[in-house]
Amino acid sequence: IFASFEIATLVLVWFLMVGIATAIDLSELVYIRKNPKGPAIGVFIQFFLSPFIAFVLAKVFQLESHFAVAVIIVGSMPGGAMSNLFCLLFGYDLTLSVAMTTISSLCSVFMLPLNIFIYIASSNIVDESEGTSGDFEIDFLGIGISACVVVLGTITGIFINYKTESEKLKRFIEWFGFQCGLGILAISMWRNAQSDIPIWKAPVEVFGAVILLPVILAVFALSLGTLARLQKPAIVAIAIESSVQNTNIALPITALAIVNPDLEDSAIGVPLLYAAISASVAITYSLLFWKINWSTVPSNESICTAFMTRYKFIGQATRLTCLFPCCWGPDEKSITSPINKEDEGEDLTTEDGELSP
C-alpha cells in the first residue's frame, strides 16, 4: 500500500502531465508531416539512443543500483519546455523544437514504459546481491503505476486540448500543471537534502555518468543533423531538444521505483543533478554556435539584445519581434542575417527545410 507521500506525488504527476499535454499544439503535427527528418532524428535519439547510452554509462561507471536506476530513468524521458525556451532565447529553430516536444510527449505514452521495462525490469542492471540482501529492491508495482499515471495524464490532457475551445481554461490547466511541477521539484530537493547521501555527496562516478550523458546526446544530434543536411539553426535545436530531458517526470518515477526510503531519497538527486548539468551544457554550446553564425541571431549582437528580441529566419531575412512590447514597443522588422549562404541572395533550402545541393 502506498504511503500518503507517494499518493500525493502521483496526484501531482497526473496534474503535471495533464498540463503538459494540454499545452501540446496539435497543429505542429502538420510541420512534422512536411518536415519529418528533424523530428525523426529527435525521436531516435530520445527513445532509442538515450536510454541505451544511459544504460551503458551506468555499467561502465559501475554505479550503485539505485543511482543506476535513476540514470536510466532520466535517459528514458522525453524532451520538455526548457529546450523550447533555450531555442527561443538563442535564436535556434523554435518551430522544430516545439514540434519535437509535441511528438516526444506523444511517443512517451508508449516508449517510456517500454524503455523502463527493457533497461530496468528485464536487464541485470540491479546487482543481485544487493537485491537479495534487502538493501536495495526495485518496486516494479510503483514503476508500473507511475507509468500508468503518466500515460493517463497525457491522454486526459490531449482529450481536453481537443474537446475544449476555451483558451482561457487551457491556459489555466497549463499553469496549474506547471505549479504541480514546481511542487514536485521543491519536494524532491527537500527530500534529497535530508537523505544520508545528498547529491553533492554522491560518488564521483555518478557525476561522470550524468555529465557525459547530455554531452554524448548532443554530439550524436549534431552529427545526425549535419548528415541529414538540415539548416544549422535546426541542427542545434535538435541537439538541445535531445539532451535537455523532462526531469520533472523522472523525479517521481525514480522515487516510486525504489523501495528503500533512504536510497530513494538519494536517487532522486540524479534527475536534479541532470537538470542543472544538461542546462549548463546546452547554454554553453548554444552560445558557441551563436558566435559562429549557426543561430538566427547575428553573432555581433549583444546578449541582452539577443534575449530581448525574437529572431526567426524567413527566406533571406531574419524577422525581429520584441519579446517585451510593453517595454520596448511593438518593434518588428526584417534584416539580413548570414546564417549560411542564404544571405548571398540564393535560397538554398528545399521544402523539407534541408539544404539543396
Short mmCIF file of C-alpha atoms in Angstrom, two decimals:
data_model
loop_
_atom_site.label_atom_id
_atom_site.label_comp_id
_atom_site.label_asym_id
_atom_site.label_seq_id
_atom_site.Cartn_x
_atom_site.Cartn_y
_atom_site.Cartn_z
CA ILE A 1 0.00 0.00 0.00
CA PHE A 2 1.42 3.38 -0.96
CA ALA A 3 2.15 5.89 1.78
CA SER A 4 0.41 9.24 1.72
CA PHE A 5 3.51 10.89 0.20
CA GLU A 6 3.54 8.53 -2.77
CA ILE A 7 -0.18 9.11 -3.34
CA ALA A 8 0.31 12.87 -3.22
CA THR A 9 3.23 12.55 -5.67
CA LEU A 10 1.12 10.54 -8.10
CA VAL A 11 -1.61 13.19 -7.96
CA LEU A 12 0.93 15.93 -8.71
CA VAL A 13 2.35 13.86 -11.59
CA TRP A 14 -1.13 13.39 -13.07
CA PHE A 15 -1.85 17.14 -12.99
CA LEU A 16 1.63 17.85 -14.39
CA MET A 17 1.05 15.52 -17.34
CA VAL A 18 -2.45 16.93 -17.95
CA GLY A 19 -0.92 20.41 -18.08
CA ILE A 20 1.90 19.32 -20.42
CA ALA A 21 -0.50 17.53 -22.78
CA THR A 22 -2.95 20.43 -22.78
CA ALA A 23 -0.09 22.68 -23.90
CA ILE A 24 0.65 20.42 -26.90
CA ASP A 25 -0.06 22.24 -30.12
CA LEU A 26 -1.57 19.55 -32.32
CA SER A 27 -1.11 21.80 -35.36
CA GLU A 28 2.64 21.13 -35.04
CA LEU A 29 1.90 17.63 -36.35
CA VAL A 30 1.45 19.27 -39.76
CA TYR A 31 5.03 20.58 -39.52
CA ILE A 32 6.22 17.09 -38.64
CA ARG A 33 4.48 15.64 -41.68
CA LYS A 34 6.07 18.20 -44.00
CA ASN A 35 9.50 18.18 -42.32
CA PRO A 36 9.94 14.67 -40.94
CA LYS A 37 13.74 14.37 -40.74
CA GLY A 38 14.33 16.65 -37.76
CA PRO A 39 11.62 15.15 -35.53
CA ALA A 40 12.62 11.63 -36.64
CA ILE A 41 16.20 12.24 -35.51
CA GLY A 42 14.91 13.58 -32.20
CA VAL A 43 12.66 10.55 -31.59
CA PHE A 44 15.51 8.16 -32.44
CA ILE A 45 17.89 9.86 -30.01
CA GLN A 46 15.42 10.37 -27.16
CA PHE A 47 13.75 6.97 -27.12
CA PHE A 48 16.29 4.59 -28.66
CA LEU A 49 19.76 6.06 -28.21
CA SER A 50 19.40 7.96 -24.91
CA PRO A 51 18.17 5.09 -22.70
CA PHE A 52 20.77 2.76 -24.23
CA ILE A 53 23.60 5.24 -23.57
CA ALA A 54 22.32 5.78 -20.02
CA PHE A 55 22.35 2.00 -19.50
CA VAL A 56 25.91 1.72 -20.87
CA LEU A 57 27.15 4.60 -18.70
CA ALA A 58 25.62 3.00 -15.60
CA LYS A 59 27.51 -0.20 -16.44
CA VAL A 60 30.80 1.50 -17.36
CA PHE A 61 30.89 3.60 -14.18
CA GLN A 62 29.64 0.63 -12.13
CA LEU A 63 27.04 2.77 -10.39
CA GLU A 64 25.30 1.55 -7.30
CA SER A 65 21.93 0.09 -8.19
CA HIS A 66 19.76 2.99 -7.01
CA PHE A 67 21.90 5.53 -8.88
CA ALA A 68 21.95 3.30 -11.99
CA VAL A 69 18.16 3.06 -12.00
CA ALA A 70 17.87 6.85 -11.68
CA VAL A 71 20.28 7.47 -14.58
CA ILE A 72 18.35 5.07 -16.84
CA ILE A 73 15.02 6.67 -15.92
CA VAL A 74 16.42 10.12 -16.76
CA GLY A 75 17.72 8.79 -20.08
CA SER A 76 14.26 7.46 -20.93
CA MET A 77 12.50 10.81 -20.52
CA PRO A 78 11.01 12.91 -23.35
CA GLY A 79 12.03 16.49 -24.00
CA GLY A 80 10.45 19.36 -22.11
CA ALA A 81 9.61 23.05 -22.30
CA MET A 82 13.10 24.10 -21.15
CA SER A 83 14.53 23.13 -24.55
CA ASN A 84 11.91 25.35 -26.23
CA LEU A 85 12.99 28.26 -24.02
CA PHE A 86 16.67 27.82 -24.95
CA CYS A 87 15.80 27.78 -28.67
CA LEU A 88 13.72 30.93 -28.21
CA LEU A 89 16.42 32.82 -26.31
CA PHE A 90 19.36 31.82 -28.53
CA GLY A 91 17.55 32.06 -31.88
CA TYR A 92 17.50 28.43 -32.98
CA ASP A 93 14.66 26.67 -34.80
CA LEU A 94 11.82 27.15 -32.29
CA THR A 95 9.16 25.66 -34.57
CA LEU A 96 11.17 22.45 -34.89
CA SER A 97 11.83 22.40 -31.14
CA VAL A 98 8.11 22.73 -30.32
CA ALA A 99 7.25 20.08 -32.91
CA MET A 100 9.81 17.72 -31.39
CA THR A 101 8.45 18.35 -27.89
CA THR A 102 4.97 17.56 -29.19
CA ILE A 103 5.94 14.28 -30.84
CA SER A 104 8.17 13.18 -27.93
CA SER A 105 5.36 13.82 -25.45
CA LEU A 106 3.03 11.68 -27.56
CA CYS A 107 5.63 8.93 -28.09
CA SER A 108 6.43 8.81 -24.37
CA VAL A 109 3.00 7.29 -23.75
CA PHE A 110 4.35 4.06 -25.25
CA MET A 111 8.13 4.39 -25.22
CA LEU A 112 8.64 5.45 -21.60
CA PRO A 113 7.13 2.26 -20.06
CA LEU A 114 8.82 0.14 -22.76
CA ASN A 115 12.31 1.52 -22.09
CA ILE A 116 11.91 1.17 -18.33
CA PHE A 117 10.91 -2.45 -18.85
CA ILE A 118 13.80 -3.17 -21.24
CA TYR A 119 16.63 -1.50 -19.33
CA ILE A 120 15.49 -1.95 -15.72
CA ALA A 121 12.90 -4.70 -15.34
CA SER A 122 14.37 -7.22 -17.80
CA SER A 123 18.08 -6.36 -17.54
CA ASN A 124 20.69 -7.25 -14.95
CA ILE A 125 21.36 -3.61 -14.05
CA VAL A 126 20.44 -4.34 -10.44
CA ASP A 127 23.17 -6.25 -8.64
CA GLU A 128 21.63 -9.48 -7.39
CA SER A 129 23.50 -9.44 -4.10
CA GLU A 130 22.07 -6.02 -3.25
CA GLY A 131 18.57 -7.09 -4.22
CA THR A 132 18.62 -10.24 -2.11
CA SER A 133 20.23 -8.61 0.89
CA GLY A 134 17.33 -6.26 1.33
CA ASP A 135 19.46 -3.10 1.00
CA PHE A 136 18.03 -2.41 -2.42
CA GLU A 137 14.87 -3.52 -4.13
CA ILE A 138 13.02 -2.23 -7.17
CA ASP A 139 9.32 -1.54 -6.72
CA PHE A 140 8.02 -2.75 -10.08
CA LEU A 141 4.46 -2.03 -8.95
CA GLY A 142 5.46 1.57 -8.27
CA ILE A 143 7.10 1.86 -11.70
CA GLY A 144 4.00 0.42 -13.35
CA ILE A 145 1.61 2.69 -11.50
CA SER A 146 3.70 5.81 -12.15
CA ALA A 147 3.95 4.92 -15.85
CA CYS A 148 0.18 4.45 -15.99
CA VAL A 149 -0.34 7.84 -14.32
CA VAL A 150 1.95 9.47 -16.92
CA VAL A 151 0.03 7.79 -19.76
CA LEU A 152 -3.44 8.58 -18.36
CA GLY A 153 -2.46 12.18 -17.60
CA THR A 154 -1.16 12.65 -21.14
CA ILE A 155 -4.29 11.13 -22.68
CA THR A 156 -6.53 13.29 -20.46
CA GLY A 157 -4.65 16.45 -21.44
CA ILE A 158 -4.85 15.62 -25.14
CA PHE A 159 -8.59 14.97 -24.77
CA ILE A 160 -9.09 18.32 -23.02
CA ASN A 161 -6.99 20.03 -25.66
CA TYR A 162 -9.05 18.51 -28.47
CA LYS A 163 -12.51 18.98 -26.92
CA THR A 164 -12.17 22.32 -25.12
CA GLU A 165 -12.49 25.52 -27.13
CA SER A 166 -11.82 27.84 -24.20
CA GLU A 167 -8.24 29.05 -24.46
CA LYS A 168 -8.57 30.59 -21.01
CA LEU A 169 -9.35 27.19 -19.48
CA LYS A 170 -6.45 25.57 -21.36
CA ARG A 171 -4.01 28.22 -20.15
CA PHE A 172 -5.23 27.73 -16.56
CA ILE A 173 -4.69 23.96 -16.80
CA GLU A 174 -1.21 24.53 -18.21
CA TRP A 175 -0.44 26.99 -15.41
CA PHE A 176 -1.73 24.61 -12.73
CA GLY A 177 0.30 21.75 -14.20
CA PHE A 178 3.39 23.97 -14.10
CA GLN A 179 2.76 24.71 -10.41
CA CYS A 180 2.49 20.97 -9.73
CA GLY A 181 5.83 20.50 -11.49
CA LEU A 182 7.37 23.14 -9.22
CA GLY A 183 5.84 21.33 -6.25
CA ILE A 184 7.45 18.04 -7.33
CA LEU A 185 10.78 19.83 -7.77
CA ALA A 186 10.63 21.50 -4.34
CA ILE A 187 9.64 18.30 -2.53
CA SER A 188 12.36 16.32 -4.31
CA MET A 189 15.04 18.87 -3.43
CA TRP A 190 13.98 18.83 0.22
CA ARG A 191 13.93 15.03 0.39
CA ASN A 192 17.34 14.70 -1.25
CA ALA A 193 18.86 17.33 1.07
CA GLN A 194 17.59 15.34 4.08
CA SER A 195 18.91 11.99 2.80
CA ASP A 196 22.02 10.16 4.01
CA ILE A 197 23.73 10.84 0.66
CA PRO A 198 22.54 14.16 -0.82
CA ILE A 199 23.54 14.71 -4.40
CA TRP A 200 26.57 16.86 -3.54
CA LYS A 201 27.97 13.90 -1.57
CA ALA A 202 27.27 11.35 -4.32
CA PRO A 203 30.18 9.26 -5.66
CA VAL A 204 32.24 10.88 -8.40
CA GLU A 205 31.09 8.11 -10.79
CA VAL A 206 27.55 9.49 -10.60
CA PHE A 207 28.79 12.92 -11.67
CA GLY A 208 30.76 11.34 -14.52
CA ALA A 209 27.75 9.49 -15.90
CA VAL A 210 25.41 12.47 -15.54
CA ILE A 211 27.87 14.88 -17.19
CA LEU A 212 28.66 12.57 -20.12
CA LEU A 213 25.03 11.71 -20.95
CA PRO A 214 23.91 15.15 -22.27
CA VAL A 215 27.28 15.71 -23.95
CA ILE A 216 27.10 12.41 -25.86
CA LEU A 217 23.47 13.01 -26.83
CA ALA A 218 24.28 16.50 -28.13
CA VAL A 219 27.22 15.18 -30.19
CA PHE A 220 25.04 12.49 -31.78
CA ALA A 221 22.29 15.04 -32.52
CA LEU A 222 24.72 17.49 -34.13
CA SER A 223 26.27 14.70 -36.21
CA LEU A 224 22.96 13.23 -37.41
CA GLY A 225 21.52 16.67 -38.15
CA THR A 226 24.59 17.52 -40.22
CA LEU A 227 24.41 14.22 -42.11
CA ALA A 228 20.73 14.91 -42.83
CA ARG A 229 21.83 18.28 -44.31
CA LEU A 230 19.42 20.31 -42.21
CA GLN A 231 19.78 24.03 -41.64
CA LYS A 232 22.21 24.98 -38.91
CA PRO A 233 19.60 26.50 -36.54
CA ALA A 234 17.61 23.27 -36.89
CA ILE A 235 20.67 21.12 -36.12
CA VAL A 236 21.33 22.93 -32.84
CA ALA A 237 17.61 22.83 -31.95
CA ILE A 238 17.72 19.02 -32.29
CA ALA A 239 20.78 18.89 -30.02
CA ILE A 240 19.07 21.00 -27.36
CA GLU A 241 15.82 19.03 -27.54
CA SER A 242 17.62 15.68 -27.40
CA SER A 243 19.86 16.45 -24.42
CA VAL A 244 17.57 18.54 -22.17
CA GLN A 245 15.17 15.93 -20.78
CA ASN A 246 11.98 16.50 -18.78
CA THR A 247 13.38 15.69 -15.34
CA ASN A 248 10.16 16.74 -13.61
CA ILE A 249 8.68 13.44 -14.80
CA ALA A 250 11.82 11.50 -13.85
CA LEU A 251 11.73 12.68 -10.23
CA PRO A 252 8.50 10.95 -9.11
CA ILE A 253 9.15 7.83 -11.21
CA THR A 254 12.58 7.46 -9.58
CA ALA A 255 11.06 7.93 -6.13
CA LEU A 256 8.36 5.33 -6.76
CA ALA A 257 10.78 2.83 -8.32
CA ILE A 258 12.86 2.23 -5.19
CA VAL A 259 11.58 0.56 -2.04
CA ASN A 260 14.23 1.61 0.50
CA PRO A 261 13.36 5.19 1.64
CA ASP A 262 16.99 6.23 2.26
CA LEU A 263 18.17 5.00 -1.14
CA GLU A 264 15.08 6.53 -2.76
CA ASP A 265 15.85 9.98 -1.32
CA SER A 266 19.46 9.70 -2.52
CA ALA A 267 18.48 8.53 -6.02
CA ILE A 268 16.15 11.46 -6.71
CA GLY A 269 19.23 13.68 -6.62
CA VAL A 270 20.23 12.26 -10.03
CA PRO A 271 17.39 13.93 -12.00
CA LEU A 272 18.06 17.17 -10.09
CA LEU A 273 21.76 16.99 -10.99
CA TYR A 274 20.97 16.15 -14.61
CA ALA A 275 18.62 19.14 -14.90
CA ALA A 276 21.38 21.51 -13.80
CA ILE A 277 24.16 19.91 -15.87
CA SER A 278 22.14 19.44 -19.08
CA ALA A 279 21.01 23.09 -18.91
CA SER A 280 24.61 24.25 -18.38
CA VAL A 281 25.85 22.12 -21.29
CA ALA A 282 23.05 23.37 -23.58
CA ILE A 283 23.73 27.01 -22.69
CA THR A 284 27.45 26.53 -23.35
CA TYR A 285 27.13 25.14 -26.87
CA SER A 286 24.19 27.45 -27.66
CA LEU A 287 26.48 30.42 -27.00
CA LEU A 288 29.28 28.80 -29.00
CA PHE A 289 27.15 28.10 -32.09
CA TRP A 290 25.59 31.55 -31.87
CA LYS A 291 29.03 33.14 -32.11
CA ILE A 292 29.98 31.04 -35.18
CA ASN A 293 26.77 32.05 -37.02
CA TRP A 294 24.75 28.87 -36.57
CA SER A 295 21.93 30.87 -34.97
CA THR A 296 19.38 33.24 -36.47
CA VAL A 297 20.70 35.86 -34.05
CA PRO A 298 23.51 37.91 -35.61
CA SER A 299 26.78 36.97 -33.93
CA ASN A 300 27.72 40.63 -33.36
CA GLU A 301 24.53 41.28 -31.39
CA SER A 302 24.82 41.84 -27.66
CA ILE A 303 23.49 39.06 -25.45
CA CYS A 304 20.96 41.41 -23.83
CA THR A 305 19.54 42.41 -27.21
CA ALA A 306 19.50 38.78 -28.31
CA PHE A 307 17.49 37.73 -25.27
CA MET A 308 15.07 40.66 -25.58
CA THR A 309 14.35 40.04 -29.26
CA ARG A 310 12.70 37.21 -31.15
CA TYR A 311 14.58 36.23 -34.30
CA LYS A 312 13.03 33.97 -36.91
CA PHE A 313 14.59 33.06 -40.25
CA ILE A 314 12.30 33.80 -43.20
CA GLY A 315 13.79 33.35 -46.67
CA GLN A 316 16.85 35.59 -46.84
CA ALA A 317 15.80 37.74 -43.88
CA THR A 318 15.64 37.50 -40.14
CA ARG A 319 12.48 38.89 -38.60
CA LEU A 320 12.87 40.69 -35.30
CA THR A 321 9.95 40.84 -32.92
CA CYS A 322 10.40 42.35 -29.48
CA LEU A 323 9.62 39.84 -26.75
CA PHE A 324 8.53 42.61 -24.38
CA PRO A 325 6.43 45.10 -26.43
CA CYS A 326 5.09 46.66 -23.23
CA CYS A 327 8.62 47.94 -22.54
CA TRP A 328 10.04 48.48 -25.99
CA GLY A 329 7.04 48.96 -28.24
CA PRO A 330 5.74 46.65 -30.99
CA ASP A 331 9.08 46.53 -32.80
CA GLU A 332 9.07 44.17 -35.78
CA LYS A 333 11.28 44.44 -38.81
CA SER A 334 13.38 42.33 -41.16
CA ILE A 335 17.13 42.29 -41.54
CA THR A 336 19.52 40.10 -43.42
CA SER A 337 21.40 37.59 -41.29
CA PRO A 338 24.33 35.47 -42.54
CA ILE A 339 23.25 32.12 -41.10
CA ASN A 340 24.56 30.08 -44.04
CA LYS A 341 24.88 31.18 -47.64
CA GLU A 342 21.28 32.35 -47.72
CA ASP A 343 22.41 35.92 -47.10
CA GLU A 344 24.03 35.97 -50.54
CA GLY A 345 20.59 36.14 -52.13
CA GLU A 346 20.15 32.48 -53.05
CA ASP A 347 17.66 30.34 -51.13
CA LEU A 348 19.47 27.03 -50.63
CA THR A 349 16.69 25.31 -48.70
CA THR A 350 14.22 22.79 -50.04
CA GLU A 351 10.59 22.44 -48.96
CA ASP A 352 11.71 19.97 -46.26
CA GLY A 353 13.99 22.54 -44.64
CA GLU A 354 17.05 20.71 -45.97
CA LEU A 355 19.97 22.32 -47.78
CA SER A 356 19.82 21.79 -51.51
CA PRO A 357 22.99 20.68 -53.32
#
